């Protein structure tokens, strides 16, 4: 059928061959205009500016963001891997440092015991490890890993660090209990090394909170004993061998009787840290009545 164009109330018909001819002319004209002018290119550019360019910009932005996020994830994974390696290295170095610290502590302890052994070389001694202690911060009594089977006996003197620790007060086949000079009411007959004046050293855990223990019955009529003097075990002690260092006088004052003096001394041994000790296997000789 031929195309029908309405105009007003009448029908106007264009034959198909004329319509085809018209469309062909229009198409050719448009081609010529497109090839010889920039009329439609401007329109196309305008359309591209409103539609294509924003779309491309969005794609570019999204692509850049995805690449950035991928790089971040890769960086995070790499940093996490490096962090794990560094943490493993830190753990290893920490363990090595702890071992070196322990070795240093043990070396210092052995060196002190060696020097103490040399200082009291006239006495036979055996080493022992502390394997248990009573409750509390201080080593006022503890158990060592040597006993009767090792030739030990009650009242054998114990030394460590700088001097006298205490003595064995009970014993078994492979263990021994040591009571130290800081234990409450545990007395030692002492002597001021510089003057040979005798005194009594008495343990007191409350006083040792301040790092000192008490002494009493010092006879020093000439007032020659001073702060800092060494106090050692006395020759007249019935339990302790002579001239083992007990500590250093810290305070001194006259008693109310004006005949004796009392005060405090700082023990030569650190009773907060005891791991290894020396047991003097020589017993103090006493005269039977």
Coordinates of N, CA, C and O in Angstrom, one line a residue, residues 98-254:
X98 N 66.7 -13.7 77.1 CA 66.4 -14.3 78.4 C 67.4 -15.4 78.8 O 67.8 -15.5 80.0
X99 N 67.8 -16.2 77.8 CA 68.8 -17.3 78.1 C 70.1 -16.7 78.5 O 70.8 -17.1 79.4
X100 N 70.5 -15.6 77.8 CA 71.8 -14.9 78.1 C 71.7 -14.3 79.5 O 72.7 -14.4 80.2
X101 N 70.6 -13.7 79.8 CA 70.4 -13.1 81.1 C 70.5 -14.2 82.2 O 71.2 -14.0 83.3
X102 N 69.9 -15.3 82.0 CA 69.9 -16.4 82.9 C 71.4 -17.0 83.0 O 71.8 -17.2 84.2
X103 N 72.0 -17.1 81.9 CA 73.4 -17.6 81.9 C 74.3 -16.6 82.7 O 75.2 -17.0 83.4
X104 N 74.1 -15.3 82.5 CA 74.9 -14.3 83.2 C 74.6 -14.4 84.7 O 75.6 -14.3 85.5
X105 N 73.3 -14.5 85.0 CA 73.0 -14.6 86.5 C 73.7 -15.9 87.1 O 74.3 -15.8 88.2
X106 N 73.6 -17.0 86.4 CA 74.2 -18.2 86.9 C 75.7 -18.1 87.0 O 76.3 -18.6 87.9
X107 N 76.3 -17.4 86.0 CA 77.7 -17.2 86.0 C 78.1 -16.3 87.1 O 79.1 -16.6 87.8
X108 N 77.4 -15.3 87.4 CA 77.7 -14.4 88.5 C 77.6 -15.2 89.9 O 78.4 -15.0 90.8
X109 N 76.5 -16.0 89.9 CA 76.3 -16.8 91.1 C 77.5 -17.8 91.4 O 78.0 -17.9 92.5
X110 N 77.9 -18.4 90.3 CA 79.0 -19.4 90.4 C 80.3 -18.6 90.7 O 81.1 -19.2 91.5
X111 N 80.5 -17.4 90.2 CA 81.7 -16.7 90.5 C 81.7 -16.3 91.9 O 82.7 -16.4 92.6
X112 N 80.5 -15.9 92.5 CA 80.5 -15.5 93.9 C 80.8 -16.7 94.8 O 81.5 -16.6 95.8
X113 N 80.2 -17.9 94.4 CA 80.4 -19.1 95.1 C 81.9 -19.5 95.1 O 82.5 -20.0 96.1
X114 N 82.5 -19.3 93.9 CA 83.9 -19.6 93.7 C 84.8 -18.7 94.6 O 85.7 -19.2 95.3
X115 N 84.5 -17.4 94.6 CA 85.2 -16.5 95.5 C 85.0 -16.8 96.9 O 85.9 -16.7 97.7
X116 N 83.7 -17.2 97.3 CA 83.4 -17.5 98.7 C 84.2 -18.8 99.1 O 84.7 -18.9 100.2
X117 N 84.2 -19.8 98.1 CA 85.0 -21.0 98.4 C 86.4 -20.7 98.6 O 87.1 -21.3 99.5
X118 N 87.0 -19.8 97.8 CA 88.4 -19.4 98.0 C 88.6 -18.7 99.4 O 89.7 -18.9 100.0
X119 N 87.6 -17.9 99.7 CA 87.7 -17.1 101.0 C 87.8 -18.0 102.2 O 88.5 -17.7 103.2
X120 N 87.0 -19.1 102.1 CA 86.9 -20.0 103.2 C 87.5 -21.4 102.8 O 86.9 -22.4 103.0
X121 N 88.7 -21.3 102.2 CA 89.3 -22.5 101.6 C 89.7 -23.5 102.6 O 89.9 -24.7 102.3
X122 N 89.8 -23.1 103.9 CA 90.2 -24.1 104.9 C 89.1 -25.0 105.3 O 89.3 -26.0 106.0
X123 N 87.9 -24.7 104.9 CA 86.7 -25.6 105.2 C 86.4 -26.4 104.0 O 86.4 -26.0 102.8
X124 N 86.0 -27.7 104.2 CA 85.5 -28.6 103.2 C 84.0 -28.2 102.9 O 83.2 -27.9 103.8
X125 N 83.7 -28.1 101.6 CA 82.3 -27.6 101.2 C 81.8 -28.5 100.1 O 82.5 -29.0 99.3
X126 N 80.4 -28.5 100.0 CA 79.8 -29.1 98.8 C 78.7 -28.1 98.4 O 78.1 -27.4 99.2
X127 N 78.4 -28.1 97.1 CA 77.4 -27.2 96.5 C 76.0 -27.8 96.6 O 75.9 -29.1 96.6
X128 N 75.0 -27.0 96.7 CA 73.6 -27.5 96.7 C 72.7 -26.5 96.1 O 73.0 -25.3 96.1
X129 N 71.6 -27.0 95.5 CA 70.6 -26.1 94.9 C 69.4 -26.0 95.9 O 69.0 -26.9 96.6
X130 N 68.8 -24.8 95.9 CA 67.6 -24.6 96.7 C 66.5 -25.1 95.8 O 66.3 -24.7 94.7
X131 N 65.7 -26.0 96.4 CA 64.6 -26.6 95.7 C 63.2 -26.2 96.2 O 62.2 -26.5 95.6
X132 N 63.1 -25.6 97.4 CA 61.8 -25.2 97.9 C 62.1 -24.2 99.0 O 63.2 -24.1 99.6
X133 N 61.1 -23.4 99.3 CA 61.2 -22.4 100.4 C 59.9 -22.2 101.1 O 58.8 -22.5 100.5
X134 N 59.9 -21.6 102.3 CA 58.7 -21.3 103.0 C 58.0 -20.1 102.3 O 58.7 -19.3 101.5
X135 N 56.7 -19.8 102.6 CA 56.0 -18.7 102.0 C 56.6 -17.4 102.4 O 57.3 -17.3 103.4
X136 N 56.4 -16.4 101.6 CA 56.9 -15.1 101.9 C 58.0 -14.7 100.9 O 58.4 -15.5 100.0
X137 N 58.4 -13.4 101.0 CA 59.3 -12.9 100.0 C 60.8 -13.3 100.3 O 61.6 -13.4 99.4
X138 N 61.0 -13.6 101.6 CA 62.4 -13.8 102.0 C 62.7 -15.3 102.2 O 61.8 -16.1 102.6
X139 N 63.9 -15.7 102.0 CA 64.4 -17.0 102.3 C 64.8 -17.2 103.7 O 66.0 -17.3 104.1
X140 N 63.8 -17.2 104.6 CA 64.1 -17.4 106.1 C 64.3 -18.8 106.4 O 64.9 -19.2 107.4
X141 N 63.7 -19.7 105.6 CA 64.0 -21.2 105.6 C 63.8 -21.8 104.3 O 62.8 -21.3 103.6
X142 N 64.5 -22.8 103.9 CA 64.4 -23.4 102.6 C 64.9 -24.8 102.6 O 65.6 -25.2 103.6
X143 N 64.7 -25.5 101.5 CA 65.1 -26.9 101.4 C 66.2 -27.0 100.3 O 66.0 -26.4 99.2
X144 N 67.3 -27.7 100.5 CA 68.3 -28.0 99.5 C 68.2 -29.4 99.1 O 67.6 -30.3 99.7
X145 N 68.9 -29.7 97.9 CA 68.8 -31.0 97.3 C 69.9 -32.0 97.7 O 70.3 -32.9 97.0
X146 N 70.5 -31.8 98.9 CA 71.5 -32.7 99.5 C 71.1 -33.0 100.9 O 70.4 -32.3 101.6
X147 N 71.5 -34.3 101.3 CA 71.1 -34.7 102.6 C 72.1 -35.7 103.2 O 73.3 -35.6 102.9
X148 N 71.6 -36.6 104.0 CA 72.5 -37.6 104.7 C 73.3 -38.4 103.7 O 74.4 -38.7 104.0
X149 N 72.7 -38.8 102.6 CA 73.4 -39.6 101.6 C 74.6 -38.9 101.0 O 75.5 -39.5 100.4
X150 N 74.6 -37.6 101.2 CA 75.7 -36.7 100.6 C 76.7 -36.4 101.7 O 77.6 -35.5 101.5
X151 N 76.5 -36.9 102.9 CA 77.5 -36.6 104.0 C 77.1 -35.4 104.8 O 77.9 -35.0 105.6
X152 N 75.9 -34.9 104.7 CA 75.5 -33.7 105.4 C 75.0 -34.1 106.8 O 74.6 -35.2 107.0
X153 N 74.9 -33.1 107.7 CA 74.4 -33.3 109.0 C 73.8 -32.1 109.6 O 74.1 -31.0 109.1
X154 N 73.0 -32.2 110.6 CA 72.4 -31.1 111.3 C 73.5 -30.2 111.8 O 74.5 -30.6 112.3
X155 N 73.2 -28.9 111.8 CA 74.1 -27.8 112.3 C 75.3 -27.5 111.4 O 76.1 -26.6 111.7
X156 N 75.4 -28.1 110.2 CA 76.4 -27.7 109.2 C 76.0 -26.3 108.7 O 74.9 -26.0 108.5
X157 N 77.1 -25.4 108.6 CA 76.9 -24.0 108.2 C 76.7 -23.9 106.7 O 77.3 -24.6 105.9
X158 N 75.8 -22.9 106.4 CA 75.5 -22.7 105.0 C 76.0 -21.3 104.6 O 75.7 -20.3 105.3
X159 N 76.7 -21.1 103.5 CA 77.2 -19.8 103.0 C 76.7 -19.6 101.6 O 76.5 -20.6 100.8
X160 N 76.6 -18.4 101.2 CA 76.3 -18.0 99.8 C 76.6 -16.5 99.6 O 76.6 -15.8 100.6
X161 N 76.7 -16.1 98.4 CA 76.8 -14.7 98.1 C 78.0 -14.1 98.9 O 79.2 -14.4 98.6
X162 N 77.7 -13.2 99.9 CA 78.8 -12.6 100.6 C 79.2 -13.2 101.9 O 80.2 -12.9 102.5
X163 N 78.4 -14.2 102.4 CA 78.8 -14.8 103.7 C 77.8 -15.8 104.2 O 77.2 -16.6 103.5
X164 N 77.5 -15.6 105.5 CA 76.7 -16.6 106.3 C 75.2 -16.6 105.9 O 74.6 -15.5 105.9
X165 N 74.6 -17.7 105.6 CA 73.2 -17.8 105.3 C 72.5 -18.4 106.5 O 71.5 -17.8 107.0
X166 N 73.0 -19.5 107.1 CA 72.3 -20.1 108.3 C 72.9 -21.4 108.5 O 74.1 -21.7 108.3
X167 N 72.1 -22.4 109.0 CA 72.6 -23.7 109.3 C 71.5 -24.7 109.1 O 70.3 -24.4 109.0
X168 N 71.9 -26.0 108.9 CA 70.9 -27.1 108.7 C 70.2 -27.4 110.0 O 70.9 -27.6 111.0
X169 N 68.9 -27.4 110.0 CA 68.1 -27.6 111.2 C 67.4 -28.9 111.2 O 66.9 -29.4 112.3
X170 N 67.1 -29.5 110.0 CA 66.6 -30.9 109.9 C 67.0 -31.4 108.6 O 67.4 -30.7 107.7
X171 N 67.0 -32.8 108.5 CA 67.6 -33.4 107.4 C 67.0 -34.8 107.0 O 66.4 -35.4 107.9
X172 N 67.1 -35.2 105.8 CA 66.6 -36.5 105.3 C 67.7 -37.1 104.4 O 68.8 -36.5 104.2
X173 N 67.4 -38.2 103.8 CA 68.4 -38.9 103.0 C 69.0 -38.0 101.8 O 70.2 -38.0 101.5
X174 N 68.0 -37.3 101.1 CA 68.5 -36.5 100.0 C 68.0 -35.1 100.0 O 67.8 -34.4 99.0
X175 N 67.7 -34.6 101.2 CA 67.3 -33.2 101.4 C 67.7 -32.7 102.8 O 68.1 -33.5 103.7
X176 N 67.7 -31.4 102.9 CA 68.0 -30.8 104.2 C 67.3 -29.4 104.3 O 67.2 -28.7 103.3
X177 N 66.8 -29.1 105.5 CA 66.2 -27.8 105.7 C 67.2 -26.9 106.3 O 67.9 -27.2 107.3
X178 N 67.2 -25.7 105.8 CA 68.1 -24.6 106.3 C 67.3 -23.5 106.9 O 66.4 -23.0 106.3
X179 N 67.7 -23.1 108.1 CA 67.1 -22.0 108.8 C 68.1 -20.9 108.7 O 69.3 -21.1 109.1
X180 N 67.7 -19.7 108.3 CA 68.6 -18.6 108.0 C 68.7 -17.6 109.2 O 67.8 -17.6 110.1
X181 N 69.7 -16.8 109.1 CA 69.9 -15.8 110.2 C 68.9 -14.7 110.3 O 68.9 -14.0 111.3
X182 N 68.0 -14.6 109.3 CA 67.0 -13.5 109.4 C 65.7 -14.0 110.0 O 64.8 -13.3 110.2
X183 N 65.6 -15.4 110.2 CA 64.4 -15.9 110.8 C 64.2 -15.3 112.2 O 65.1 -15.1 112.9
X184 N 62.9 -15.2 112.5 CA 62.6 -14.6 113.8 C 63.2 -15.3 115.0 O 63.1 -16.6 115.1
X185 N 63.9 -14.6 115.9 CA 64.5 -15.1 117.1 C 65.6 -16.2 116.8 O 65.9 -17.0 117.7
X186 N 66.1 -16.2 115.6 CA 67.2 -17.1 115.3 C 68.5 -16.4 115.6 O 68.9 -15.4 114.9
X187 N 69.3 -16.8 116.6 CA 70.4 -16.0 117.1 C 71.8 -16.6 116.6 O 71.9 -17.8 116.5
X188 N 72.7 -15.7 116.5 CA 74.1 -16.0 116.1 C 75.0 -15.3 117.0 O 74.9 -14.0 117.2
X189 N 76.0 -15.9 117.6 CA 77.0 -15.2 118.3 C 78.0 -14.6 117.4 O 78.7 -15.3 116.6
X190 N 78.1 -13.3 117.4 CA 79.0 -12.6 116.5 C 80.1 -11.8 117.1 O 80.2 -11.8 118.4
X191 N 80.9 -11.2 116.3 CA 82.1 -10.5 116.8 C 82.4 -9.4 115.8 O 82.3 -9.6 114.6
X192 N 82.7 -8.2 116.3 CA 83.1 -7.1 115.4 C 84.5 -7.4 115.0 O 85.4 -7.5 115.9
X193 N 84.8 -7.5 113.7 CA 86.0 -8.0 113.2 C 87.2 -7.0 113.6 O 88.3 -7.5 114.0
X194 N 87.0 -5.7 113.6 CA 88.0 -4.8 113.8 C 88.4 -4.7 115.3 O 89.6 -4.3 115.6
X195 N 87.5 -5.0 116.2 CA 87.8 -4.9 117.7 C 87.7 -6.2 118.5 O 88.1 -6.2 119.6
X196 N 87.2 -7.2 117.8 CA 87.0 -8.5 118.5 C 86.0 -8.4 119.6 O 85.9 -9.3 120.5
X197 N 85.1 -7.4 119.7 CA 84.1 -7.3 120.7 C 82.9 -8.2 120.2 O 82.5 -8.2 119.1
X198 N 82.4 -8.9 121.2 CA 81.3 -9.8 121.0 C 79.9 -9.2 121.0 O 79.7 -8.2 121.7
X199 N 79.0 -9.8 120.3 CA 77.6 -9.3 120.3 C 76.7 -10.5 119.9 O 77.2 -11.5 119.5
X200 N 75.4 -10.3 120.0 CA 74.5 -11.3 119.6 C 73.6 -10.7 118.4 O 73.0 -9.7 118.5
X201 N 73.6 -11.5 117.3 CA 72.8 -11.1 116.2 C 71.5 -11.9 116.2 O 71.6 -13.1 116.3
X202 N 70.4 -11.2 116.1 CA 69.1 -11.9 116.2 C 68.2 -11.6 115.0 O 68.1 -10.4 114.6
X203 N 67.7 -12.7 114.4 CA 66.9 -12.5 113.2 C 65.6 -11.8 113.5 O 65.0 -12.0 114.6
X204 N 65.1 -11.1 112.5 CA 63.8 -10.4 112.7 C 63.2 -10.1 111.3 O 63.7 -9.2 110.6
X205 N 62.2 -10.8 110.8 CA 61.6 -10.6 109.5 C 61.0 -9.3 109.3 O 61.1 -8.7 108.2
X206 N 60.5 -8.7 110.4 CA 59.9 -7.4 110.3 C 61.0 -6.3 110.0 O 60.8 -5.4 109.2
X207 N 62.1 -6.5 110.7 CA 63.3 -5.6 110.4 C 63.8 -5.8 109.0 O 64.3 -4.8 108.4
X208 N 63.8 -7.0 108.6 CA 64.4 -7.3 107.3 C 63.6 -6.7 106.1 O 64.1 -6.6 105.0
X209 N 62.4 -6.3 106.4 CA 61.6 -5.5 105.4 C 62.4 -4.3 105.0 O 62.3 -3.8 103.8
X210 N 63.2 -3.8 105.9 CA 64.1 -2.6 105.6 C 65.5 -3.0 105.3 O 66.4 -2.2 105.3
X211 N 65.8 -4.4 105.2 CA 67.1 -4.8 104.8 C 68.1 -5.0 105.9 O 69.3 -5.1 105.7
X212 N 67.6 -5.0 107.1 CA 68.5 -5.1 108.3 C 67.9 -6.1 109.3 O 66.7 -6.4 109.3
X213 N 68.8 -6.6 110.2 CA 68.4 -7.4 111.4 C 69.1 -6.8 112.6 O 70.0 -5.9 112.5
X214 N 68.7 -7.2 113.7 CA 69.2 -6.6 115.0 C 70.4 -7.3 115.6 O 70.7 -8.4 115.4
X215 N 71.1 -6.5 116.3 CA 72.2 -7.0 117.2 C 72.1 -6.4 118.6 O 71.5 -5.3 118.7
X216 N 72.6 -7.0 119.6 CA 72.5 -6.6 121.0 C 73.7 -7.0 121.8 O 74.5 -7.8 121.3
X217 N 73.8 -6.5 123.0 CA 74.8 -7.0 124.0 C 76.3 -6.7 123.5 O 77.2 -7.5 123.8
X218 N 76.4 -5.7 122.7 CA 77.8 -5.3 122.3 C 78.4 -4.5 123.4 O 77.9 -3.5 123.9
X219 N 79.6 -5.0 123.9 CA 80.4 -4.3 124.9 C 81.5 -3.4 124.2 O 82.4 -4.0 123.7
X220 N 81.3 -2.1 124.2 CA 82.2 -1.2 123.5 C 82.4 0.0 124.3 O 82.0 1.1 124.0
X221 N 83.0 -0.2 125.5 CA 83.2 0.9 126.4 C 84.2 2.0 125.9 O 84.1 3.1 126.2
X222 N 85.0 1.6 124.9 CA 86.0 2.6 124.4 C 85.4 3.3 123.2 O 86.0 4.2 122.6
X223 N 84.1 3.0 122.8 CA 83.5 3.6 121.7 C 84.3 3.6 120.4 O 84.4 4.6 119.7
X224 N 84.8 2.5 120.1 CA 85.6 2.3 118.9 C 84.9 1.7 117.7 O 85.3 1.7 116.6
X225 N 83.7 1.0 118.0 CA 82.9 0.4 117.0 C 82.1 1.5 116.2 O 81.5 2.3 116.9
X226 N 82.2 1.5 114.9 CA 81.5 2.5 114.1 C 80.7 1.8 113.1 O 80.8 0.6 112.8
X227 N 79.8 2.6 112.5 CA 78.9 2.2 111.4 C 79.8 1.7 110.2 O 80.8 2.4 109.8
X228 N 79.5 0.6 109.6 CA 80.2 0.0 108.5 C 81.2 -1.1 108.9 O 81.7 -1.8 108.1
X229 N 81.4 -1.2 110.2 CA 82.3 -2.3 110.7 C 81.7 -3.7 110.3 O 80.5 -3.9 110.4
X230 N 82.6 -4.6 110.0 CA 82.2 -6.0 109.7 C 81.9 -6.7 110.9 O 82.6 -6.6 111.9
X231 N 80.9 -7.5 110.9 CA 80.5 -8.4 111.9 C 80.6 -9.9 111.4 O 80.0 -10.2 110.4
X232 N 81.4 -10.7 112.1 CA 81.6 -12.1 111.7 C 81.2 -13.0 112.8 O 80.9 -12.6 113.9
X233 N 81.1 -14.3 112.5 CA 80.8 -15.3 113.6 C 81.9 -15.3 114.6 O 83.1 -15.2 114.3
X234 N 81.5 -15.5 115.8 CA 82.4 -15.4 117.0 C 83.1 -16.8 117.2 O 82.5 -17.9 116.9
X235 N 84.3 -16.7 117.8 CA 85.0 -17.9 118.1 C 84.3 -18.8 119.2 O 84.5 -20.0 119.3
X236 N 83.4 -18.1 120.0 CA 82.8 -18.8 121.1 C 81.4 -19.3 120.7 O 80.7 -19.9 121.5
X237 N 81.0 -19.2 119.4 CA 79.7 -19.7 119.0 C 79.7 -21.2 119.1 O 80.7 -21.9 118.7
X238 N 78.6 -21.8 119.5 CA 78.5 -23.2 119.7 C 78.0 -23.9 118.4 O 78.1 -25.1 118.3
X239 N 77.5 -23.2 117.4 CA 76.9 -23.7 116.2 C 77.7 -23.3 114.9 O 77.6 -24.0 113.9
X240 N 78.3 -22.2 115.0 CA 78.9 -21.6 113.8 C 80.4 -21.6 113.8 O 81.0 -21.3 114.9
X241 N 81.0 -21.9 112.7 CA 82.5 -21.8 112.6 C 82.9 -20.4 112.7 O 82.2 -19.5 112.3
X242 N 84.1 -20.1 113.1 CA 84.6 -18.7 113.4 C 84.8 -17.9 112.1 O 85.2 -18.5 111.1
X243 N 84.6 -16.6 112.2 CA 85.0 -15.6 111.2 C 84.3 -15.8 109.9 O 84.9 -15.5 108.8
X244 N 83.1 -16.2 109.9 CA 82.3 -16.2 108.6 C 81.5 -14.9 108.6 O 80.8 -14.5 109.6
X245 N 81.6 -14.1 107.6 CA 81.0 -12.8 107.5 C 79.5 -12.9 107.7 O 78.8 -13.6 107.0
X246 N 79.0 -12.1 108.6 CA 77.5 -12.0 108.8 C 77.0 -10.7 108.2 O 75.9 -10.8 107.5
X247 N 77.6 -9.6 108.4 CA 77.1 -8.4 107.8 C 77.9 -7.1 108.2 O 79.0 -7.2 108.8
X248 N 77.3 -6.0 108.1 CA 77.9 -4.7 108.4 C 77.0 -3.9 109.3 O 75.8 -3.8 109.0
X249 N 77.6 -3.3 110.3 CA 76.8 -2.4 111.2 C 76.2 -1.2 110.5 O 76.9 -0.5 109.8
X250 N 74.9 -1.1 110.7 CA 74.2 0.0 110.1 C 73.8 1.1 111.0 O 73.9 2.3 110.7
X251 N 73.4 0.7 112.2 CA 73.1 1.7 113.3 C 73.6 1.2 114.6 O 73.8 0.0 114.8
X252 N 73.9 2.1 115.5 CA 74.4 1.7 116.8 C 74.0 2.7 117.9 O 74.1 3.9 117.6
X253 N 73.6 2.3 119.0 CA 73.2 3.2 120.1 C 73.4 2.5 121.4 O 73.5 1.3 121.5
X254 N 73.6 3.3 122.5 CA 73.9 2.8 123.8 C 72.5 2.3 124.4 O 71.5 2.9 124.2

